[in-house]
Amino acid sequence: MDYLLQKAQNKALNYQEIRGGAAYLRSRPLFFWFDLNGKCNLECAHCGFHKEGRTSEEEVAEEIYQRVLAELMPTAYVCNLGGTNWGEMAIAKSFGRFLRDCKNFQVKVNLTTNGTRISDEWFDDLLDTLVVIGFSMEGMEEQFEQMRGFKWRFFLKNVEKVCQGRADRGKDFRIEWRFCAHSDNVHQLPDMIRLASSIGVDRIQVMNLTPYLPQQKFKMLYYHRGLANRYFAEARTLAQELGVEVNVPADFATGTFETAPLLQIGLPGQSRNGAAAHGDAAAMHMVNCFHPWQTCSINELGNVKPCCVYWRSMGSIAKGDFASVWNGRRYRKLRRQVNRPGSNEICHACRLPKFDSDQNTSFGQTLPGMREIARSLLTIRKKPRIVYDGVMNDEFDPRGTPEPATSR
């Protein structure tokens, strides 16, 4: 069966429905997240399961697995595995089987993994399906082992295995390290770039620590601005010299710890990606999010969410089909409001800066103090006008025209 033709036809319909403002859809997701299990083989020090627990210790049930194959895989281009619960997908019994199913349905895989298991049993299938593999990490060597409870040399051996496998088979997927940066490990960033260059890692994504426990809060780089700026600058220079892509945030302001109110973010007249905001300095510019039309996140219990950030369930496919959830009341309501002023607070916060503010989602994990409460009350009276421009996901921008859906 020509699944690529089916995907292209679905994509064209999806773009048409978004441009028409449809809340009830005939198209299906263009990409999705799927949790094959809730279990993990590590207990990392900064993992959110310490606060929230795991969604389960279960593997995905067969009926849920089959619904995903039948109702999402024929039209989806990419499946994101990992990163949406506290589990590790590569240890799931169904992981190798799912990779083979992805090959059959011509679905590419974006895998987030802790790098502890790269099995020969499914290694070739992994290389055939990957579009991105991201190894989550918190520093190197002793720092890595302290945070992860896993031997650094074994982790590095698995990364090198993937790098070598890609080279041997002539594949072109991206390999990246997803580095959780905080005050204990940011000094290792330059050495990480050198090592990445030497073994074939393409990109280092620097992410801020999310402090799920109050005692972790002051490890955030927000409280170590000079230290962070020093290693950010060195990292940018070194990465350019060695040809390693590094997503390092802008330098922190070092003159004051004062920040703008919750809703007055960024620089006046700039959008999320720094583009000019049509000369309107009084407005706050946010990107459009089309995820409620184009994606979903399904966990091992069958719960369906609109994406990897939105934590409220849209319904379940444990006892029913996906279509009834996809066009259910909650999904339709979200589509009507997501790109309008006064939209859902989860969607609004998702588009705020995440790294250099004490009003970001990382801080949201800790109990607010009087200062934060006072600021929140203040912003109720000082909400700026919101303008939506740009797009959250450039790859599936419905404002353009998809390629013609022709048979190959």
Short mmCIF file of C-alpha atoms in Angstrom, two decimals:
data_model
loop_
_atom_site.label_atom_id
_atom_site.label_comp_id
_atom_site.label_asym_id
_atom_site.label_seq_id
_atom_site.Cartn_x
_atom_site.Cartn_y
_atom_site.Cartn_z
CA MET A 1 0.00 0.00 0.00
CA ASP A 2 1.24 3.50 -0.83
CA TYR A 3 1.16 5.07 2.61
CA LEU A 4 3.09 8.14 1.46
CA LEU A 5 0.24 8.98 -0.92
CA GLN A 6 -2.28 8.52 1.88
CA LYS A 7 -0.21 10.77 4.14
CA ALA A 8 0.03 13.47 1.48
CA GLN A 9 -3.72 13.42 0.89
CA ASN A 10 -4.37 13.67 4.61
CA LYS A 11 -1.89 16.54 4.93
CA ALA A 12 -3.58 18.50 2.15
CA LEU A 13 -6.96 18.01 3.82
CA ASN A 14 -5.51 18.99 7.19
CA TYR A 15 -4.15 22.28 5.83
CA GLN A 16 -7.49 23.02 4.21
CA GLU A 17 -9.39 22.37 7.44
CA ILE A 18 -7.07 24.55 9.53
CA ARG A 19 -7.30 27.45 7.09
CA GLY A 20 -11.07 27.08 7.19
CA GLY A 21 -11.14 27.15 11.00
CA ALA A 22 -12.71 23.71 11.29
CA ALA A 23 -13.21 22.30 14.78
CA TYR A 24 -14.54 18.94 13.58
CA LEU A 25 -11.92 17.24 11.41
CA ARG A 26 -11.90 14.63 8.69
CA SER A 27 -8.08 14.65 8.65
CA ARG A 28 -5.96 12.76 11.18
CA PRO A 29 -2.72 13.68 13.02
CA LEU A 30 0.35 14.39 10.90
CA PHE A 31 2.63 13.39 13.78
CA PHE A 32 2.12 12.11 17.32
CA TRP A 33 3.71 11.08 20.60
CA PHE A 34 3.34 7.50 21.81
CA ASP A 35 4.41 6.05 25.16
CA LEU A 36 4.96 2.32 24.86
CA ASN A 37 5.34 1.94 28.61
CA GLY A 38 5.48 3.87 31.86
CA LYS A 39 8.48 2.09 33.33
CA CYS A 40 12.06 3.30 33.52
CA ASN A 41 15.31 1.56 34.44
CA LEU A 42 16.78 4.67 36.11
CA GLU A 43 15.80 6.94 39.01
CA CYS A 44 17.48 10.18 37.96
CA ALA A 45 17.88 12.75 40.72
CA HIS A 46 16.02 15.53 38.89
CA CYS A 47 13.27 13.42 37.30
CA GLY A 48 9.70 14.54 37.90
CA PHE A 49 8.59 11.08 38.98
CA HIS A 50 9.99 11.88 42.44
CA LYS A 51 7.17 14.40 42.81
CA GLU A 52 4.41 13.13 40.55
CA GLY A 53 5.06 9.40 40.32
CA ARG A 54 4.93 7.47 37.07
CA THR A 55 1.80 7.19 34.95
CA SER A 56 2.09 3.44 35.50
CA GLU A 57 4.56 0.58 35.59
CA GLU A 58 2.73 -1.07 32.70
CA GLU A 59 3.42 -1.82 29.05
CA VAL A 60 0.93 -0.60 26.49
CA ALA A 61 -2.06 -2.92 26.15
CA GLU A 62 -2.51 -4.77 22.86
CA GLU A 63 -5.87 -3.14 22.07
CA ILE A 64 -4.36 0.34 22.48
CA TYR A 65 -1.35 -0.62 20.36
CA GLN A 66 -3.60 -1.91 17.58
CA ARG A 67 -5.76 1.23 17.60
CA VAL A 68 -2.66 3.38 17.19
CA LEU A 69 -1.53 1.25 14.25
CA ALA A 70 -4.93 1.28 12.56
CA GLU A 71 -6.02 4.88 13.17
CA LEU A 72 -2.83 6.98 13.34
CA MET A 73 0.04 5.26 11.56
CA PRO A 74 -1.39 5.32 7.98
CA THR A 75 -1.54 9.15 7.95
CA ALA A 76 1.30 10.15 10.31
CA TYR A 77 4.74 11.14 9.08
CA VAL A 78 6.58 11.02 12.43
CA CYS A 79 6.12 9.31 15.78
CA ASN A 80 7.85 10.84 18.79
CA LEU A 81 8.86 8.16 21.26
CA GLY A 82 9.82 9.21 24.78
CA GLY A 83 9.94 12.50 26.61
CA THR A 84 6.26 12.70 27.51
CA ASN A 85 6.18 10.58 30.65
CA TRP A 86 8.85 9.44 33.09
CA GLY A 87 9.37 6.14 31.28
CA GLU A 88 12.12 4.84 28.98
CA MET A 89 10.76 3.60 25.66
CA ALA A 90 13.78 1.54 24.62
CA ILE A 91 13.23 -0.96 27.44
CA ALA A 92 9.63 -1.70 26.39
CA LYS A 93 9.03 -5.24 25.18
CA SER A 94 7.16 -3.84 22.19
CA PHE A 95 9.91 -1.39 21.18
CA GLY A 96 11.50 -3.54 18.47
CA ARG A 97 8.10 -4.58 17.17
CA PHE A 98 6.99 -0.94 16.96
CA LEU A 99 10.08 0.01 14.96
CA ARG A 100 9.21 -2.68 12.43
CA ASP A 101 5.63 -1.41 12.28
CA CYS A 102 6.96 2.11 11.67
CA LYS A 103 8.94 0.79 8.70
CA ASN A 104 5.83 -0.91 7.36
CA PHE A 105 3.70 2.25 7.64
CA GLN A 106 6.54 4.51 6.46
CA VAL A 107 6.56 6.45 9.72
CA LYS A 108 9.79 8.08 10.90
CA VAL A 109 10.84 8.03 14.57
CA ASN A 110 12.03 10.87 16.80
CA LEU A 111 13.38 9.03 19.83
CA THR A 112 14.19 10.50 23.23
CA THR A 113 16.18 7.98 25.29
CA ASN A 114 18.39 7.82 28.37
CA GLY A 115 20.88 5.86 26.27
CA THR A 116 21.14 2.89 28.58
CA ARG A 117 19.93 0.30 26.08
CA ILE A 118 20.79 0.02 22.41
CA SER A 119 19.99 -3.60 21.57
CA ASP A 120 21.44 -5.55 18.63
CA GLU A 121 18.02 -7.18 18.31
CA TRP A 122 16.43 -4.00 16.91
CA PHE A 123 19.45 -1.84 16.10
CA ASP A 124 19.14 -2.10 12.30
CA ASP A 125 15.43 -1.27 12.43
CA LEU A 126 16.21 1.75 14.61
CA LEU A 127 18.72 3.08 12.09
CA ASP A 128 16.20 2.58 9.27
CA THR A 129 13.40 4.54 10.98
CA LEU A 130 15.15 7.37 12.83
CA VAL A 131 14.82 10.99 11.86
CA VAL A 132 16.22 12.22 15.20
CA ILE A 133 17.63 10.48 18.26
CA GLY A 134 18.08 12.58 21.37
CA PHE A 135 20.12 11.25 24.29
CA SER A 136 19.08 12.93 27.53
CA MET A 137 21.99 13.67 29.86
CA GLU A 138 23.18 15.78 32.78
CA GLY A 139 26.86 16.34 32.25
CA MET A 140 29.65 13.83 31.81
CA GLU A 141 31.59 11.24 33.75
CA GLU A 142 31.17 11.57 37.54
CA GLN A 143 28.54 14.29 37.23
CA PHE A 144 26.52 12.10 34.87
CA GLU A 145 26.82 9.07 37.16
CA GLN A 146 25.79 11.03 40.26
CA MET A 147 22.63 12.31 38.60
CA ARG A 148 21.71 9.22 36.59
CA GLY A 149 23.03 6.29 38.58
CA PHE A 150 24.43 4.74 35.39
CA LYS A 151 28.02 4.27 34.24
CA TRP A 152 29.16 7.04 31.90
CA ARG A 153 31.34 4.71 29.83
CA PHE A 154 28.35 2.49 28.98
CA PHE A 155 26.23 5.50 28.02
CA LEU A 156 29.02 6.87 25.81
CA LYS A 157 29.55 3.45 24.21
CA ASN A 158 25.87 3.39 23.16
CA VAL A 159 26.07 6.90 21.69
CA GLU A 160 29.19 5.93 19.75
CA LYS A 161 27.44 2.77 18.51
CA VAL A 162 24.64 4.85 16.99
CA CYS A 163 27.09 7.34 15.47
CA GLN A 164 29.15 4.54 13.92
CA GLY A 165 26.04 2.69 12.73
CA ARG A 166 24.78 5.80 10.97
CA ALA A 167 28.12 6.28 9.23
CA ASP A 168 28.44 2.62 8.22
CA ARG A 169 24.95 2.52 6.67
CA GLY A 170 24.99 5.97 5.11
CA LYS A 171 21.99 7.27 7.06
CA ASP A 172 21.28 10.97 7.56
CA PHE A 173 19.25 11.19 10.78
CA ARG A 174 20.30 13.70 13.43
CA ILE A 175 22.03 12.67 16.66
CA GLU A 176 21.82 15.07 19.56
CA TRP A 177 22.51 15.39 23.25
CA ARG A 178 19.71 16.96 25.26
CA PHE A 179 21.64 18.52 28.09
CA CYS A 180 19.83 19.46 31.30
CA ALA A 181 21.96 22.39 32.47
CA HIS A 182 22.27 23.64 36.05
CA SER A 183 24.89 25.13 38.34
CA ASP A 184 26.62 21.79 39.01
CA ASN A 185 27.30 20.87 35.39
CA VAL A 186 27.25 23.93 33.10
CA HIS A 187 31.06 24.11 33.26
CA GLN A 188 31.19 20.84 31.30
CA LEU A 189 29.46 22.28 28.25
CA PRO A 190 32.68 23.15 26.31
CA ASP A 191 34.10 19.66 26.88
CA MET A 192 30.78 18.17 25.78
CA ILE A 193 31.10 20.07 22.50
CA ARG A 194 34.63 18.75 21.96
CA LEU A 195 33.51 15.19 22.64
CA ALA A 196 30.44 15.54 20.42
CA SER A 197 32.63 16.72 17.56
CA SER A 198 35.01 13.80 17.96
CA ILE A 199 32.39 11.01 17.95
CA GLY A 200 29.82 12.43 15.51
CA VAL A 201 27.04 13.96 17.63
CA ASP A 202 25.47 16.70 15.51
CA ARG A 203 23.77 18.93 18.03
CA ILE A 204 23.60 19.81 21.71
CA GLN A 205 20.30 21.15 22.97
CA VAL A 206 20.81 23.05 26.25
CA MET A 207 17.72 22.86 28.45
CA ASN A 208 17.01 24.45 31.78
CA LEU A 209 16.63 22.34 34.90
CA THR A 210 13.01 21.94 35.95
CA PRO A 211 13.10 21.79 39.77
CA TYR A 212 10.33 19.41 40.76
CA LEU A 213 11.46 19.55 44.39
CA PRO A 214 11.93 22.86 46.27
CA GLN A 215 15.50 22.05 47.31
CA GLN A 216 16.51 21.92 43.64
CA LYS A 217 15.27 25.41 42.78
CA PHE A 218 18.50 27.31 43.34
CA LYS A 219 20.46 25.04 41.00
CA MET A 220 18.71 26.82 38.11
CA LEU A 221 21.04 28.92 36.00
CA TYR A 222 18.78 31.90 36.57
CA TYR A 223 20.51 32.16 39.97
CA HIS A 224 24.00 31.68 38.47
CA ARG A 225 23.93 34.20 35.64
CA GLY A 226 27.59 35.11 35.45
CA LEU A 227 28.63 31.45 35.53
CA ALA A 228 26.12 30.57 32.81
CA ASN A 229 27.10 33.48 30.57
CA ARG A 230 30.76 32.55 30.78
CA TYR A 231 30.22 29.01 29.54
CA PHE A 232 27.53 30.01 27.05
CA ALA A 233 30.00 32.38 25.36
CA GLU A 234 32.75 29.77 25.30
CA ALA A 235 30.32 27.18 23.94
CA ARG A 236 29.17 29.39 21.07
CA THR A 237 32.73 30.13 19.96
CA LEU A 238 33.89 26.53 20.27
CA ALA A 239 30.83 25.10 18.54
CA GLN A 240 31.38 27.36 15.54
CA GLU A 241 35.03 26.33 15.32
CA LEU A 242 34.23 22.61 15.49
CA GLY A 243 31.07 22.64 13.39
CA VAL A 244 28.76 21.35 16.12
CA GLU A 245 25.29 22.84 16.28
CA VAL A 246 24.57 24.09 19.80
CA ASN A 247 21.28 25.57 20.90
CA VAL A 248 22.51 27.85 23.68
CA PRO A 249 20.12 30.49 25.03
CA ALA A 250 20.86 34.20 25.04
CA ASP A 251 23.00 35.53 27.86
CA PHE A 252 21.30 36.39 31.12
CA ALA A 253 20.99 40.02 32.15
CA THR A 254 23.35 40.50 35.09
CA GLY A 255 22.39 43.93 36.40
CA THR A 256 19.28 42.97 38.35
CA PHE A 257 17.05 40.11 39.34
CA GLU A 258 13.93 42.13 38.60
CA THR A 259 11.77 40.67 35.83
CA ALA A 260 8.78 41.84 33.89
CA PRO A 261 5.26 40.84 35.00
CA LEU A 262 4.00 37.43 33.96
CA LEU A 263 2.41 38.46 30.69
CA GLN A 264 4.82 41.19 29.68
CA ILE A 265 7.53 39.02 28.22
CA GLY A 266 10.44 39.31 25.83
CA LEU A 267 11.43 42.52 24.12
CA PRO A 268 8.74 44.96 23.03
CA GLY A 269 7.86 44.52 19.40
CA GLN A 270 9.41 41.06 19.04
CA SER A 271 7.84 37.68 18.51
CA ARG A 272 8.93 34.37 20.04
CA ASN A 273 11.54 33.81 17.34
CA GLY A 274 12.82 37.39 17.49
CA ALA A 275 11.11 38.59 14.34
CA ALA A 276 9.85 42.15 14.08
CA ALA A 277 6.33 42.50 15.34
CA HIS A 278 4.89 44.76 12.68
CA GLY A 279 5.81 47.91 14.58
CA ASP A 280 3.36 47.28 17.41
CA ALA A 281 5.46 47.67 20.57
CA ALA A 282 2.43 47.59 22.87
CA ALA A 283 1.33 44.12 21.80
CA MET A 284 2.68 40.75 22.87
CA HIS A 285 3.36 38.53 19.86
CA MET A 286 2.97 34.77 20.14
CA VAL A 287 3.26 32.05 17.55
CA ASN A 288 0.22 30.21 16.26
CA CYS A 289 -0.10 26.66 17.55
CA PHE A 290 -1.79 24.16 15.25
CA HIS A 291 -1.08 21.12 17.40
CA PRO A 292 -4.77 20.56 18.26
CA TRP A 293 -5.35 19.94 14.51
CA GLN A 294 -2.14 18.09 13.74
CA THR A 295 -0.99 15.93 16.63
CA CYS A 296 -1.77 14.10 19.84
CA SER A 297 0.05 12.33 22.64
CA ILE A 298 -1.06 8.84 23.69
CA ASN A 299 0.31 7.11 26.76
CA GLU A 300 0.49 3.45 27.66
CA LEU A 301 -2.91 3.60 29.39
CA GLY A 302 -4.64 4.99 26.31
CA ASN A 303 -5.04 8.56 27.59
CA VAL A 304 -4.97 11.11 24.77
CA LYS A 305 -3.55 14.64 25.14
CA PRO A 306 -3.16 17.31 22.44
CA CYS A 307 0.66 17.40 22.67
CA CYS A 308 3.61 16.67 24.96
CA VAL A 309 3.01 19.81 27.08
CA TYR A 310 -0.77 19.96 27.55
CA TRP A 311 -1.44 17.70 30.52
CA ARG A 312 -5.26 17.63 30.52
CA SER A 313 -6.71 14.51 28.93
CA MET A 314 -8.89 14.79 25.84
CA GLY A 315 -10.25 11.29 26.41
CA SER A 316 -9.12 7.67 26.20
CA ILE A 317 -8.80 5.02 23.52
CA ALA A 318 -8.61 2.23 26.09
CA LYS A 319 -12.27 1.39 25.51
CA GLY A 320 -13.14 3.23 22.32
CA ASP A 321 -11.83 4.39 18.98
CA PHE A 322 -9.52 7.33 18.38
CA ALA A 323 -11.96 9.18 16.13
CA SER A 324 -14.41 9.77 18.98
CA VAL A 325 -11.66 11.45 21.02
CA TRP A 326 -10.13 13.34 18.09
CA ASN A 327 -13.47 15.02 17.38
CA GLY A 328 -14.75 15.00 20.93
CA ARG A 329 -16.01 18.08 22.79
CA ARG A 330 -12.67 18.84 24.48
CA TYR A 331 -10.64 18.76 21.28
CA ARG A 332 -13.19 20.91 19.43
CA LYS A 333 -13.20 23.48 22.23
CA LEU A 334 -9.39 23.67 22.25
CA ARG A 335 -9.27 24.22 18.48
CA ARG A 336 -11.65 27.14 18.80
CA GLN A 337 -9.66 28.93 21.50
CA VAL A 338 -5.96 28.03 21.20
CA ASN A 339 -4.97 30.94 18.92
CA ARG A 340 -7.28 33.56 20.35
CA PRO A 341 -6.69 36.11 23.14
CA GLY A 342 -7.66 34.70 26.51
CA SER A 343 -6.83 31.20 25.32
CA ASN A 344 -6.26 28.23 27.57
CA GLU A 345 -3.67 29.06 30.24
CA ILE A 346 -1.62 25.93 29.51
CA CYS A 347 -1.29 26.85 25.83
CA HIS A 348 -0.51 30.45 26.75
CA ALA A 349 2.28 29.50 29.17
CA CYS A 350 3.77 27.03 26.66
CA ARG A 351 4.65 29.92 24.36
CA LEU A 352 6.34 32.03 27.05
CA PRO A 353 10.16 32.11 27.39
CA LYS A 354 11.39 29.05 29.23
CA PHE A 355 15.00 29.71 30.17
CA ASP A 356 15.88 33.13 31.54
CA SER A 357 12.89 34.08 33.67
CA ASP A 358 11.69 33.24 37.15
CA GLN A 359 8.18 33.17 35.66
CA ASN A 360 8.76 30.16 33.42
CA THR A 361 7.38 26.64 33.62
CA SER A 362 10.36 25.46 35.65
CA PHE A 363 9.43 27.82 38.45
CA GLY A 364 5.86 26.69 38.13
CA GLN A 365 6.85 23.38 39.71
CA THR A 366 7.59 25.07 43.05
CA LEU A 367 5.13 26.74 45.39
CA PRO A 368 4.81 30.49 44.70
CA GLY A 369 5.95 33.01 47.27
CA MET A 370 4.34 36.35 48.09
CA ARG A 371 6.34 38.04 45.34
CA GLU A 372 5.04 35.67 42.65
CA ILE A 373 1.47 35.93 43.92
CA ALA A 374 1.64 39.73 43.91
CA ARG A 375 2.98 39.75 40.36
CA SER A 376 0.25 37.43 39.18
CA LEU A 377 -2.40 39.70 40.66
CA LEU A 378 -0.76 42.71 39.03
CA THR A 379 -0.81 41.15 35.58
CA ILE A 380 -4.55 40.60 35.78
CA ARG A 381 -4.89 44.36 35.46
CA LYS A 382 -2.07 44.82 32.94
CA LYS A 383 -2.62 42.24 30.23
CA PRO A 384 -1.25 43.46 26.90
CA ARG A 385 -2.96 42.90 23.60
CA ILE A 386 -1.94 39.55 22.08
CA VAL A 387 -1.16 39.13 18.41
CA TYR A 388 -0.62 35.66 16.96
CA ASP A 389 1.93 35.38 14.15
CA GLY A 390 4.47 32.79 13.11
CA VAL A 391 3.93 29.10 13.76
CA MET A 392 4.92 26.62 16.46
CA ASN A 393 5.98 23.90 14.01
CA ASP A 394 7.54 25.07 10.73
CA GLU A 395 7.54 21.58 9.25
CA PHE A 396 3.73 21.45 9.15
CA ASP A 397 2.80 25.08 8.56
CA PRO A 398 -0.76 25.04 7.16
CA ARG A 399 -0.47 28.58 5.88
CA GLY A 400 1.55 27.21 2.99
CA THR A 401 0.50 24.70 0.36
CA PRO A 402 1.44 21.05 0.83
CA GLU A 403 3.06 19.14 -1.99
CA PRO A 404 0.62 17.66 -4.50
CA ALA A 405 -0.72 14.28 -3.38
CA THR A 406 0.41 12.14 -6.31
CA SER A 407 1.28 8.49 -6.41
CA ARG A 408 4.94 7.53 -6.51
#
